[in-house]
CSV table of C-alpha atoms and ligand atoms in Angstrom, one decimal:
chain,number,residue,atom,x,y,z
A,1,MET,CA,6.4,8.0,20.3
A,2,THR,CA,5.4,11.3,20.0
A,3,GLU,CA,2.7,12.3,22.9
A,4,LEU,CA,-0.7,12.8,22.1
A,5,HIS,CA,-3.4,15.2,22.7
A,6,ASP,CA,-5.0,14.8,26.1
A,7,LEU,CA,-8.3,13.9,24.4
A,8,LEU,CA,-6.6,11.3,22.1
A,9,ARG,CA,-4.2,9.6,24.8
A,10,PRO,CA,-7.6,7.3,26.2
A,11,VAL,CA,-8.4,6.7,22.5
A,12,PHE,CA,-5.5,5.2,21.8
A,13,ASP,CA,-5.1,3.3,25.1
A,14,ASP,CA,-8.5,1.8,24.4
A,15,VAL,CA,-7.4,0.6,20.7
A,16,VAL,CA,-4.5,-1.1,22.6
A,17,ALA,CA,-6.6,-2.8,25.3
A,18,ARG,CA,-9.4,-3.9,22.6
A,19,ASN,CA,-6.8,-5.1,20.3
A,20,PRO,CA,-3.9,-6.6,22.3
A,21,GLY,CA,-0.9,-8.0,20.6
A,22,GLU,CA,-1.7,-6.4,17.1
A,23,ARG,CA,1.6,-4.1,17.4
A,24,GLU,CA,1.6,-3.1,13.6
A,25,PHE,CA,-2.1,-1.8,14.1
A,26,HIS,CA,-1.4,0.2,17.0
A,27,GLN,CA,1.7,1.8,15.4
A,28,ALA,CA,-0.7,2.7,12.5
A,29,VAL,CA,-3.3,4.3,14.6
A,30,HIS,CA,-0.7,6.2,16.7
A,31,GLU,CA,1.0,7.7,13.5
A,32,VAL,CA,-2.5,9.3,12.8
A,33,LEU,CA,-3.6,10.2,16.2
A,34,GLU,CA,-0.2,12.0,16.4
A,35,SER,CA,-1.3,14.5,14.0
A,36,LEU,CA,-4.6,15.3,15.2
A,37,GLY,CA,-3.8,17.2,18.1
A,38,PRO,CA,-4.6,20.4,16.6
A,39,VAL,CA,-7.9,19.2,15.0
A,40,VAL,CA,-9.6,18.0,18.0
A,41,ALA,CA,-8.3,21.2,19.7
A,42,LYS,CA,-10.7,22.8,17.3
A,43,ARG,CA,-13.3,20.3,17.1
A,44,PRO,CA,-13.3,18.3,20.2
A,45,GLU,CA,-16.7,16.7,18.9
A,46,TYR,CA,-14.7,14.3,17.1
A,47,VAL,CA,-14.0,12.6,20.1
A,48,ASP,CA,-17.3,13.4,22.2
A,49,ALA,CA,-19.2,12.0,19.3
A,50,ALA,CA,-16.7,9.1,19.0
A,51,VAL,CA,-16.2,9.5,15.4
A,52,ILE,CA,-12.2,8.6,15.9
A,53,GLN,CA,-13.1,5.8,18.1
A,54,ARG,CA,-15.8,4.3,15.6
A,55,LEU,CA,-12.9,5.2,13.0
A,56,CYS,CA,-10.5,2.6,15.0
A,57,GLU,CA,-13.2,-0.1,15.1
A,58,PRO,CA,-13.6,-2.0,11.7
A,59,GLU,CA,-17.3,-2.1,10.5
A,60,ARG,CA,-16.8,-5.9,10.0
A,61,GLN,CA,-14.0,-8.4,10.3
A,62,ILE,CA,-13.9,-11.6,8.2
A,63,ILE,CA,-11.8,-14.4,9.4
A,64,PHE,CA,-12.1,-17.8,7.4
A,65,ARG,CA,-10.3,-21.2,7.0
A,66,VAL,CA,-9.0,-21.9,3.3
A,67,PRO,CA,-8.3,-25.7,2.8
A,68,TRP,CA,-6.4,-26.9,-0.5
A,69,LEU,CA,-5.0,-29.7,-1.6
A,70,ASP,CA,-1.2,-29.3,-2.8
A,71,ASP,CA,0.5,-30.9,-6.1
A,72,ARG,CA,1.4,-34.0,-3.9
A,73,GLY,CA,-2.3,-34.4,-2.7
A,74,ARG,CA,-2.1,-33.3,0.8
A,75,THR,CA,-4.3,-31.2,2.5
A,76,GLN,CA,-3.0,-27.6,3.7
A,77,VAL,CA,-4.9,-25.2,5.6
A,78,ASN,CA,-4.5,-21.5,5.5
A,79,ARG,CA,-6.2,-18.7,7.6
A,80,GLY,CA,-7.7,-16.1,5.3
A,81,PHE,CA,-8.7,-12.5,6.3
A,82,ARG,CA,-10.7,-9.6,4.9
A,83,VAL,CA,-11.3,-6.5,7.2
A,84,GLU,CA,-13.8,-4.1,5.9
A,85,PHE,CA,-12.9,-1.1,7.9
A,86,ASN,CA,-14.7,2.0,6.8
A,87,SER,CA,-17.3,2.6,4.2
A,88,ALA,CA,-18.2,6.3,4.3
A,89,LEU,CA,-16.9,7.5,1.5
A,90,GLY,CA,-17.6,4.3,-1.0
A,91,PRO,CA,-17.3,0.4,-1.1
A,92,TYR,CA,-14.5,-1.1,0.7
A,93,LYS,CA,-11.6,-0.8,-1.3
A,94,GLY,CA,-7.9,-2.4,-0.7
A,95,GLY,CA,-5.4,-5.2,-1.7
A,96,LEU,CA,-5.0,-8.7,-0.6
A,97,ARG,CA,-1.8,-9.9,0.8
A,98,PHE,CA,-0.5,-13.2,0.7
A,99,HIS,CA,2.6,-13.9,3.0
A,100,PRO,CA,3.4,-16.1,6.2
A,101,SER,CA,3.8,-13.0,8.2
A,102,VAL,CA,0.0,-12.3,7.7
A,103,TYR,CA,-2.1,-12.3,10.6
A,104,LEU,CA,-5.2,-9.9,12.1
A,105,GLY,CA,-2.8,-7.0,13.2
A,106,ILE,CA,-1.3,-6.5,9.8
A,107,VAL,CA,-4.4,-6.7,7.9
A,108,LYS,CA,-5.9,-4.0,10.3
A,109,PHE,CA,-2.9,-1.6,10.1
A,110,LEU,CA,-3.4,-2.1,6.5
A,111,GLY,CA,-6.8,-1.4,6.3
A,112,PHE,CA,-6.6,1.3,8.6
A,113,GLU,CA,-4.1,3.2,6.2
A,114,GLN,CA,-6.0,2.2,3.5
A,115,ILE,CA,-9.2,4.5,4.8
A,116,PHE,CA,-7.1,7.5,4.9
A,117,LYS,CA,-5.0,6.9,1.5
A,118,ASN,CA,-8.1,6.4,-0.4
A,119,ALA,CA,-9.9,9.4,0.9
A,120,LEU,CA,-6.7,11.4,0.0
A,121,THR,CA,-7.2,10.3,-3.8
A,122,GLY,CA,-10.3,12.3,-3.9
A,123,LEU,CA,-12.0,9.4,-5.5
A,124,PRO,CA,-15.3,7.6,-4.0
A,125,ILE,CA,-13.7,4.3,-2.2
A,126,GLY,CA,-14.2,3.4,1.6
A,127,GLY,CA,-11.0,1.4,3.1
A,128,GLY,CA,-10.6,-2.4,3.5
A,129,LYS,CA,-7.6,-4.9,3.5
A,130,GLY,CA,-7.4,-8.9,3.5
A,131,GLY,CA,-5.1,-11.5,2.8
A,132,SER,CA,-3.6,-15.0,4.1
A,133,ASP,CA,-0.9,-16.2,5.7
A,134,PHE,CA,-0.2,-18.6,2.8
A,135,ASP,CA,3.2,-18.3,1.0
A,136,PRO,CA,3.2,-18.1,-2.5
A,137,LYS,CA,6.9,-18.7,-2.9
A,138,GLY,CA,7.8,-22.4,-4.2
A,139,ARG,CA,4.5,-23.1,-5.2
A,140,SER,CA,3.2,-24.2,-8.5
A,141,ASP,CA,0.7,-22.4,-10.5
A,142,ALA,CA,-1.8,-25.1,-10.0
A,143,GLU,CA,-1.4,-25.0,-6.3
A,144,VAL,CA,-1.6,-21.0,-6.3
A,145,MET,CA,-4.9,-21.4,-8.5
A,146,ARG,CA,-6.3,-24.0,-6.2
A,147,PHE,CA,-5.4,-21.8,-3.2
A,148,CYS,CA,-6.9,-18.8,-4.8
A,149,GLN,CA,-10.2,-20.9,-5.5
A,150,SER,CA,-10.5,-22.2,-2.2
A,151,PHE,CA,-10.1,-18.6,-0.8
A,152,MET,CA,-12.8,-16.8,-3.1
A,153,THR,CA,-15.1,-19.8,-2.5
A,154,GLU,CA,-15.6,-18.4,1.0
A,155,LEU,CA,-14.8,-14.6,0.4
A,156,TYR,CA,-17.2,-14.3,-2.5
A,157,ARG,CA,-20.1,-13.6,-0.3
A,158,HIS,CA,-18.8,-10.6,1.3
A,159,LEU,CA,-17.6,-9.0,-2.3
A,160,GLY,CA,-19.6,-7.0,-5.2
A,161,GLU,CA,-18.9,-3.9,-7.2
A,162,HIS,CA,-20.7,-1.8,-4.7
A,163,THR,CA,-19.7,-3.7,-1.5
A,164,ASP,CA,-16.2,-4.6,-1.3
A,165,VAL,CA,-13.6,-4.7,-4.1
A,166,PRO,CA,-10.2,-6.3,-3.3
A,167,ALA,CA,-6.8,-6.0,-5.3
A,168,GLY,CA,-3.2,-6.9,-5.0
A,169,ASP,CA,-0.7,-6.3,-2.7
A,170,ILE,CA,2.3,-8.5,-1.6
A,171,GLY,CA,2.1,-11.8,-3.0
A,172,VAL,CA,-1.0,-11.1,-5.2
A,173,GLY,CA,-0.4,-10.0,-8.8
A,174,GLY,CA,-1.8,-10.5,-12.0
A,175,ARG,CA,-1.6,-14.1,-11.9
A,176,GLU,CA,-3.5,-14.6,-8.4
A,177,ILE,CA,-6.4,-11.9,-9.6
A,178,GLY,CA,-7.1,-14.0,-12.5
A,179,TYR,CA,-7.8,-16.9,-10.7
A,180,LEU,CA,-9.6,-15.0,-7.7
A,181,PHE,CA,-11.9,-13.3,-10.4
A,182,GLY,CA,-12.4,-16.7,-12.5
A,183,GLN,CA,-14.0,-18.6,-9.4
A,184,TYR,CA,-16.0,-15.2,-8.5
A,185,LYS,CA,-17.6,-15.3,-12.0
A,186,ARG,CA,-18.2,-19.1,-11.7
A,187,ILE,CA,-19.6,-19.1,-8.2
A,188,THR,CA,-21.8,-16.0,-8.9
A,189,ASN,CA,-22.5,-16.6,-12.7
A,190,ARG,CA,-22.2,-12.7,-13.1
A,191,TYR,CA,-19.3,-11.0,-15.4
A,192,GLU,CA,-18.7,-8.5,-12.7
A,193,SER,CA,-15.7,-6.5,-13.7
A,194,GLY,CA,-15.8,-4.1,-11.0
A,195,VAL,CA,-15.6,-6.7,-8.1
A,196,LEU,CA,-11.7,-6.7,-8.3
A,197,THR,CA,-9.1,-4.3,-9.8
A,198,GLY,CA,-5.6,-5.1,-10.9
A,199,LYS,CA,-7.4,-7.5,-13.8
A,200,GLY,CA,-5.4,-8.3,-16.9
A,201,LEU,CA,-5.9,-5.9,-19.7
A,202,ALA,CA,-7.8,-8.4,-21.9
A,203,TRP,CA,-10.4,-8.8,-19.7
A,204,GLY,CA,-11.3,-5.5,-17.8
A,205,GLY,CA,-8.0,-4.6,-16.4
A,206,SER,CA,-6.8,-0.8,-16.9
A,207,GLN,CA,-3.9,0.4,-18.7
A,208,VAL,CA,-1.0,1.6,-16.2
A,209,ARG,CA,-2.8,-0.2,-13.2
A,210,THR,CA,0.5,-2.5,-12.8
A,211,GLU,CA,2.8,0.5,-13.1
A,212,ALA,CA,0.5,3.0,-10.9
A,213,THR,CA,2.1,2.3,-7.4
A,214,GLY,CA,5.7,2.8,-8.6
A,215,TYR,CA,5.1,5.6,-10.9
A,216,GLY,CA,2.8,7.7,-8.5
A,217,VAL,CA,5.5,7.5,-6.0
A,218,VAL,CA,7.9,9.3,-8.4
A,219,PHE,CA,5.2,11.6,-9.6
A,220,PHE,CA,4.8,12.4,-5.8
A,221,VAL,CA,8.3,13.1,-5.4
A,222,ASP,CA,8.8,15.0,-8.5
A,223,ARG,CA,6.2,17.1,-7.0
A,224,MET,CA,8.2,17.7,-3.7
A,225,LEU,CA,11.4,18.3,-5.6
A,226,ALA,CA,9.6,21.0,-7.7
A,227,ALA,CA,8.1,22.7,-4.5
A,228,ALA,CA,11.7,22.9,-3.5
A,229,GLY,CA,12.5,24.3,-6.7
A,230,ASP,CA,14.8,21.4,-7.5
A,231,SER,CA,14.0,18.5,-9.9
A,232,LEU,CA,14.9,14.6,-10.2
A,233,GLU,CA,17.4,15.4,-13.0
A,234,GLY,CA,21.0,13.5,-12.2
A,235,LYS,CA,19.7,12.8,-8.7
A,236,ARG,CA,21.0,9.6,-7.1
A,237,VAL,CA,18.1,7.4,-5.9
A,238,VAL,CA,18.2,3.9,-3.6
A,239,VAL,CA,15.0,1.6,-3.8
A,240,SER,CA,14.4,-1.1,-1.7
A,241,GLY,CA,12.7,-4.3,-2.9
A,242,SER,CA,12.6,-5.4,-6.4
A,243,GLY,CA,8.6,-6.1,-6.5
A,244,ASN,CA,5.8,-4.4,-8.4
A,245,VAL,CA,6.2,-1.2,-6.7
A,246,ALA,CA,10.0,-0.9,-6.8
A,247,ILE,CA,10.3,-1.9,-10.7
A,248,TYR,CA,8.1,0.6,-11.9
A,249,ALA,CA,9.6,3.3,-9.3
A,250,ILE,CA,12.9,2.6,-10.8
A,251,GLU,CA,11.5,3.0,-14.5
A,252,LYS,CA,9.9,6.3,-13.6
A,253,VAL,CA,12.9,7.5,-11.8
A,254,HIS,CA,15.1,7.0,-14.9
A,255,GLN,CA,12.3,8.6,-17.5
A,256,LEU,CA,12.8,11.6,-15.3
A,257,GLY,CA,16.3,11.9,-15.5
A,258,GLY,CA,17.6,10.2,-12.1
A,259,ARG,CA,19.6,7.2,-11.6
A,260,VAL,CA,18.7,4.5,-9.5
A,261,VAL,CA,21.8,2.9,-8.1
A,262,ALA,CA,20.8,0.3,-5.6
A,263,CYS,CA,18.0,-1.9,-5.0
A,264,SER,CA,17.1,-5.0,-2.8
A,265,ASP,CA,15.0,-8.3,-1.9
A,266,SER,CA,14.6,-10.4,1.1
A,267,SER,CA,18.0,-12.0,0.5
A,268,GLY,CA,20.4,-8.9,0.1
A,269,TYR,CA,21.1,-5.9,-2.1
A,270,VAL,CA,22.6,-4.9,-5.3
A,271,VAL,CA,24.5,-1.8,-5.9
A,272,ASP,CA,24.8,-0.7,-9.7
A,273,ASP,CA,26.8,2.8,-10.0
A,274,ALA,CA,26.0,3.2,-13.6
A,275,GLY,CA,22.1,2.8,-12.8
A,276,ILE,CA,19.7,-0.6,-12.4
A,277,ASP,CA,19.4,-2.3,-15.8
A,278,LEU,CA,15.4,-2.3,-15.5
A,279,GLU,CA,15.1,-4.7,-18.4
A,280,LEU,CA,17.0,-7.4,-16.8
A,281,LEU,CA,15.7,-6.9,-13.2
A,282,LYS,CA,12.3,-7.2,-14.7
A,283,VAL,CA,13.5,-10.7,-16.4
A,284,VAL,CA,15.2,-11.9,-13.3
A,285,LYS,CA,12.4,-11.1,-10.9
A,286,ASN,CA,9.0,-11.5,-13.1
A,287,GLU,CA,10.0,-13.8,-15.4
A,288,GLN,CA,12.4,-16.2,-13.7
A,289,ARG,CA,11.1,-15.3,-10.4
A,290,GLY,CA,15.1,-15.1,-9.3
A,291,ARG,CA,17.0,-13.7,-6.4
A,292,ILE,CA,18.7,-10.2,-6.7
A,293,ALA,CA,22.0,-12.3,-6.7
A,294,ASP,CA,21.1,-13.5,-10.1
A,295,TYR,CA,20.7,-10.1,-11.3
A,296,VAL,CA,24.2,-9.3,-10.2
A,297,GLU,CA,25.4,-12.6,-12.4
A,298,ALA,CA,23.4,-11.9,-15.3
A,299,ARG,CA,24.6,-8.1,-15.3
A,300,GLY,CA,28.3,-9.6,-15.7
A,301,GLY,CA,30.4,-6.7,-14.2
A,302,GLY,CA,29.4,-3.3,-12.8
A,303,ALA,CA,26.9,-4.3,-10.3
A,304,VAL,CA,28.0,-5.8,-7.0
A,305,LEU,CA,26.0,-7.5,-3.8
A,306,GLY,CA,26.1,-5.8,-1.1
A,307,ALA,CA,28.6,-7.3,1.4
A,308,SER,CA,27.1,-6.0,4.6
A,309,GLY,CA,24.7,-3.6,6.1
A,310,SER,CA,21.5,-3.0,4.1
A,311,VAL,CA,20.7,-1.0,1.0
A,312,TRP,CA,20.3,2.2,3.2
A,313,ASP,CA,24.2,2.4,3.5
A,314,VAL,CA,24.4,3.3,-0.1
A,315,ALA,CA,24.7,7.2,-0.3
A,316,CYS,CA,21.8,9.0,-2.1
A,317,ASP,CA,19.7,12.0,-2.8
A,318,VAL,CA,16.3,10.4,-2.6
A,319,ALA,CA,15.2,7.2,-0.6
A,320,LEU,CA,12.1,5.2,-1.6
A,321,PRO,CA,11.3,2.2,0.7
A,322,CYS,CA,9.3,-0.1,-1.5
A,323,ALA,CA,9.7,-3.2,0.2
A,324,THR,CA,7.4,-3.9,3.6
A,325,GLN,CA,6.6,-2.6,6.8
A,326,ASN,CA,9.2,-1.3,9.2
A,327,GLU,CA,12.0,-2.1,6.7
A,328,LEU,CA,13.6,1.3,7.5
A,329,ASP,CA,14.3,1.8,11.2
A,330,GLU,CA,16.7,4.3,13.1
A,331,ALA,CA,20.3,2.9,12.2
A,332,ALA,CA,18.9,2.9,8.7
A,333,ALA,CA,17.7,6.6,9.0
A,334,LYS,CA,21.0,7.6,10.5
A,335,ALA,CA,22.9,5.8,7.6
A,336,LEU,CA,20.8,7.8,4.9
A,337,VAL,CA,21.3,11.0,6.8
A,338,GLY,CA,24.9,10.5,7.1
A,339,GLY,CA,24.8,9.7,3.2
A,340,GLY,CA,23.0,12.9,2.2
A,341,VAL,CA,19.6,11.8,1.8
A,342,ARG,CA,17.1,15.0,1.2
A,343,VAL,CA,13.9,13.6,0.4
A,344,VAL,CA,12.4,10.0,1.6
A,345,ALA,CA,9.1,8.7,0.2
A,346,GLU,CA,7.2,5.3,1.0
A,347,GLY,CA,6.3,3.2,-1.7
A,348,ALA,CA,5.6,0.3,0.7
A,349,ASN,CA,3.0,0.7,3.5
A,350,MET,CA,4.6,2.1,6.7
A,351,PRO,CA,8.2,1.0,5.9
A,352,THR,CA,9.7,3.9,8.0
A,353,THR,CA,9.7,3.2,11.8
A,354,PRO,CA,8.4,6.0,14.0
A,355,GLY,CA,12.0,6.4,15.3
A,356,ALA,CA,13.4,6.9,11.8
A,357,VAL,CA,10.3,9.7,10.9
A,358,ARG,CA,11.6,11.4,13.9
A,359,LEU,CA,15.2,11.3,13.0
A,360,PHE,CA,14.3,12.7,9.3
A,361,ALA,CA,12.3,15.4,10.5
A,362,GLU,CA,15.4,16.8,13.0
A,363,ALA,CA,17.6,16.3,10.1
A,364,GLY,CA,15.3,18.5,7.8
A,365,VAL,CA,14.9,15.8,5.5
A,366,GLN,CA,11.5,15.9,3.4
A,367,PHE,CA,9.5,12.6,4.4
A,368,ALA,CA,6.3,11.7,2.4
A,369,PRO,CA,4.1,8.8,4.1
A,370,GLY,CA,2.8,5.9,2.0
A,371,LYS,CA,-0.8,6.9,2.5
A,372,ALA,CA,0.0,9.9,0.5
A,373,ALA,CA,3.1,8.9,-1.9
A,374,ASN,CA,1.8,5.3,-2.8
A,375,ALA,CA,-1.9,6.3,-3.2
A,376,GLY,CA,-1.3,6.0,-7.0
A,377,GLY,CA,-1.9,2.5,-7.0
A,378,VAL,CA,-5.5,2.4,-5.3
A,379,ALA,CA,-6.4,5.5,-7.4
A,380,THR,CA,-5.8,3.8,-10.6
A,381,SER,CA,-7.9,0.7,-9.2
A,382,ALA,CA,-10.5,3.5,-8.9
A,383,LEU,CA,-10.2,4.3,-12.1
A,384,GLU,CA,-10.3,0.6,-13.4
A,385,MET,CA,-13.6,0.6,-11.6
A,386,GLN,CA,-14.7,3.7,-13.5
A,387,GLN,CA,-13.8,2.1,-17.0
A,388,ASN,CA,-15.7,-1.2,-15.8
A,389,ALA,CA,-18.7,0.8,-14.8
A,390,SER,CA,-18.9,2.5,-18.2
A,391,ARG,CA,-17.7,-0.5,-20.2
A,392,ASP,CA,-14.9,1.5,-21.7
A,393,SER,CA,-11.1,1.2,-21.8
A,394,TRP,CA,-8.9,4.2,-21.8
A,395,SER,CA,-5.3,4.9,-23.4
A,396,PHE,CA,-2.0,4.6,-21.4
A,397,GLU,CA,-1.4,7.9,-22.1
A,398,TYR,CA,-4.8,9.3,-20.8
A,399,THR,CA,-4.6,7.1,-17.7
A,400,GLU,CA,-1.3,8.0,-17.1
A,401,GLY,CA,-2.2,11.8,-17.2
A,402,ARG,CA,-4.9,11.3,-14.6
A,403,LEU,CA,-2.9,9.5,-12.4
A,404,ALA,CA,0.0,12.5,-12.5
A,405,GLY,CA,-2.8,15.0,-11.8
A,406,ILE,CA,-4.2,12.7,-9.0
A,407,MET,CA,-0.6,12.6,-7.5
A,408,SER,CA,-0.1,16.2,-8.0
A,409,ASP,CA,-3.5,17.1,-6.2
A,410,ILE,CA,-2.5,15.0,-3.2
A,411,HIS,CA,0.8,16.5,-2.8
A,412,ASP,CA,-0.7,20.0,-3.1
A,413,ARG,CA,-3.6,19.0,-0.4
A,414,CYS,CA,-1.0,17.6,1.9
A,415,LEU,CA,1.0,20.9,1.8
A,416,ALA,CA,-2.0,23.0,2.2
A,417,THR,CA,-3.5,21.3,5.2
A,418,ALA,CA,-0.1,20.9,6.7
A,419,GLU,CA,0.2,24.9,6.5
A,420,GLU,CA,-3.7,25.5,7.8
A,421,TYR,CA,-2.7,23.4,10.8
A,422,GLY,CA,0.5,25.1,11.7
A,423,GLN,CA,2.7,22.2,10.8
A,424,PRO,CA,4.1,23.6,7.2
A,425,GLY,CA,5.8,21.3,5.4
A,426,SER,CA,5.1,18.2,7.2
A,427,TYR,CA,3.7,15.7,4.6
A,428,ALA,CA,2.8,13.4,7.2
A,429,ALA,CA,0.7,15.9,9.4
A,430,GLY,CA,-1.1,17.1,5.8
A,431,ALA,CA,-1.8,13.6,5.0
A,432,ASN,CA,-3.5,12.4,8.1
A,433,ILE,CA,-5.2,15.6,8.7
A,434,ALA,CA,-6.8,15.8,5.3
A,435,GLY,CA,-7.6,12.1,5.0
A,436,PHE,CA,-9.0,12.4,8.6
A,437,THR,CA,-11.2,15.2,8.2
A,438,GLN,CA,-13.0,14.1,4.9
A,439,VAL,CA,-13.8,10.6,6.4
A,440,ALA,CA,-14.8,11.9,9.8
A,441,ASP,CA,-17.2,14.4,8.2
A,442,ALA,CA,-18.8,12.1,5.9
A,443,MET,CA,-19.3,9.8,9.0
A,444,VAL,CA,-20.9,12.7,11.0
A,445,ALA,CA,-23.2,13.5,7.9
A,446,LEU,CA,-24.2,10.0,7.6
A,447,GLY,CA,-25.2,9.5,11.6
A,448,VAL,CA,-24.3,6.8,14.2
A,449,VAL,CA,-24.3,3.6,11.7
B,501,LIG,N1,-2.5,-2.7,-2.1
B,501,LIG,C1,-2.4,-1.4,-2.6
B,501,LIG,C2,-2.4,-0.4,-1.6
B,501,LIG,O1,-1.6,-0.5,-0.7
B,501,LIG,C3,-3.2,-1.2,-3.7
B,501,LIG,C4,-5.1,-1.3,-3.1
B,501,LIG,C5,-5.8,-1.5,-4.4
B,501,LIG,O2,-5.6,-1.3,-5.2
B,501,LIG,O3,-7.2,-1.7,-4.1
B,501,LIG,O4,-2.7,0.5,-2.0
């Protein structure tokens, strides 16, 4: 790990001591503090007045029991979380993740990242995150509904369109948001559209929200390539994952003239040199909730299942990790560099390990961190909130144009900030510093609260 500035080392040590065992949270904090050396050198009051220390301590952490009945009538018990991290810029905003790996350290890393990501969008949203160790895999619709209803029966008291506005993340899509919204509406007797985002189009959702994270990553990559006088035309692209983010990243790469030649899921990866057949992938993953091997079988020749190694062994110009945290380690980074990769942009949250990030920097690979590159999802959530507040709904074209503009602004802001702080070309430094200074200055203005 890169050494921290002298003023920041004790801040980090304190975070580790106060939050024992929360490995991913420590990693996320370290990644931000690594960039802040030149900032605290100019402005030591960010440490002296405990602004950074306050930023690392969530405003509120809610942990609750989620009991529910499965289809066989047995009682199941899960744990629910909502970490309301920072509300200096607006109501807490961030998704819910339902996955067996979820514990407080994961929710805190995601919530911490969300603060800076949301600031970078330029829209008035604070940072939060939540979820549960519930595993939706193999559960019936009725079980998912009962789980969501029980989850919301506790969480509703902490939410509100001006207080805390959850959305989806891994394991939480349109179906879950529907059940959660239905229960919120029933308990509160209010049709408060702006309390959740990622809603269905017929009941308060926004055009482009489903596509936004994946599209946004590719808009960002397009700007990175353009800044280097290049474009996506004819580029070989590898995408990890095959969930919502991956699917719409693939779609936008194809629309912009690139070719996605490999993608993956937790069971393996597929290489399809002619380009992933996206309509088929959507049917297999979204409708059949199938595995990547089912895609290969349905494709009927051309596509092959990766026999060994990982999706990162497939040679490409652009790599988009869109699966989950720490999926791209040093060995994977070496394979990508060996395969000629020139641009890596994170569609998932913190998918690249610190060692892999260092290797990319050494090899001169352009690297865009998730808090900048995948901000399109939450940015479009904020656009959904705008539409809800004005009881309006915008067209697909208009909303996509807003998304493209926001991604372009984030790109330019990262580059300009990196330049200003003496680290030209570092999107990671630019994203961390720009996000941090905006939130920190707002916190100072609001006093010690
Ligand atoms: N879970 C998404 C993220 O990581 C979206 C959050 C939202 O839309 O509130 O940014």
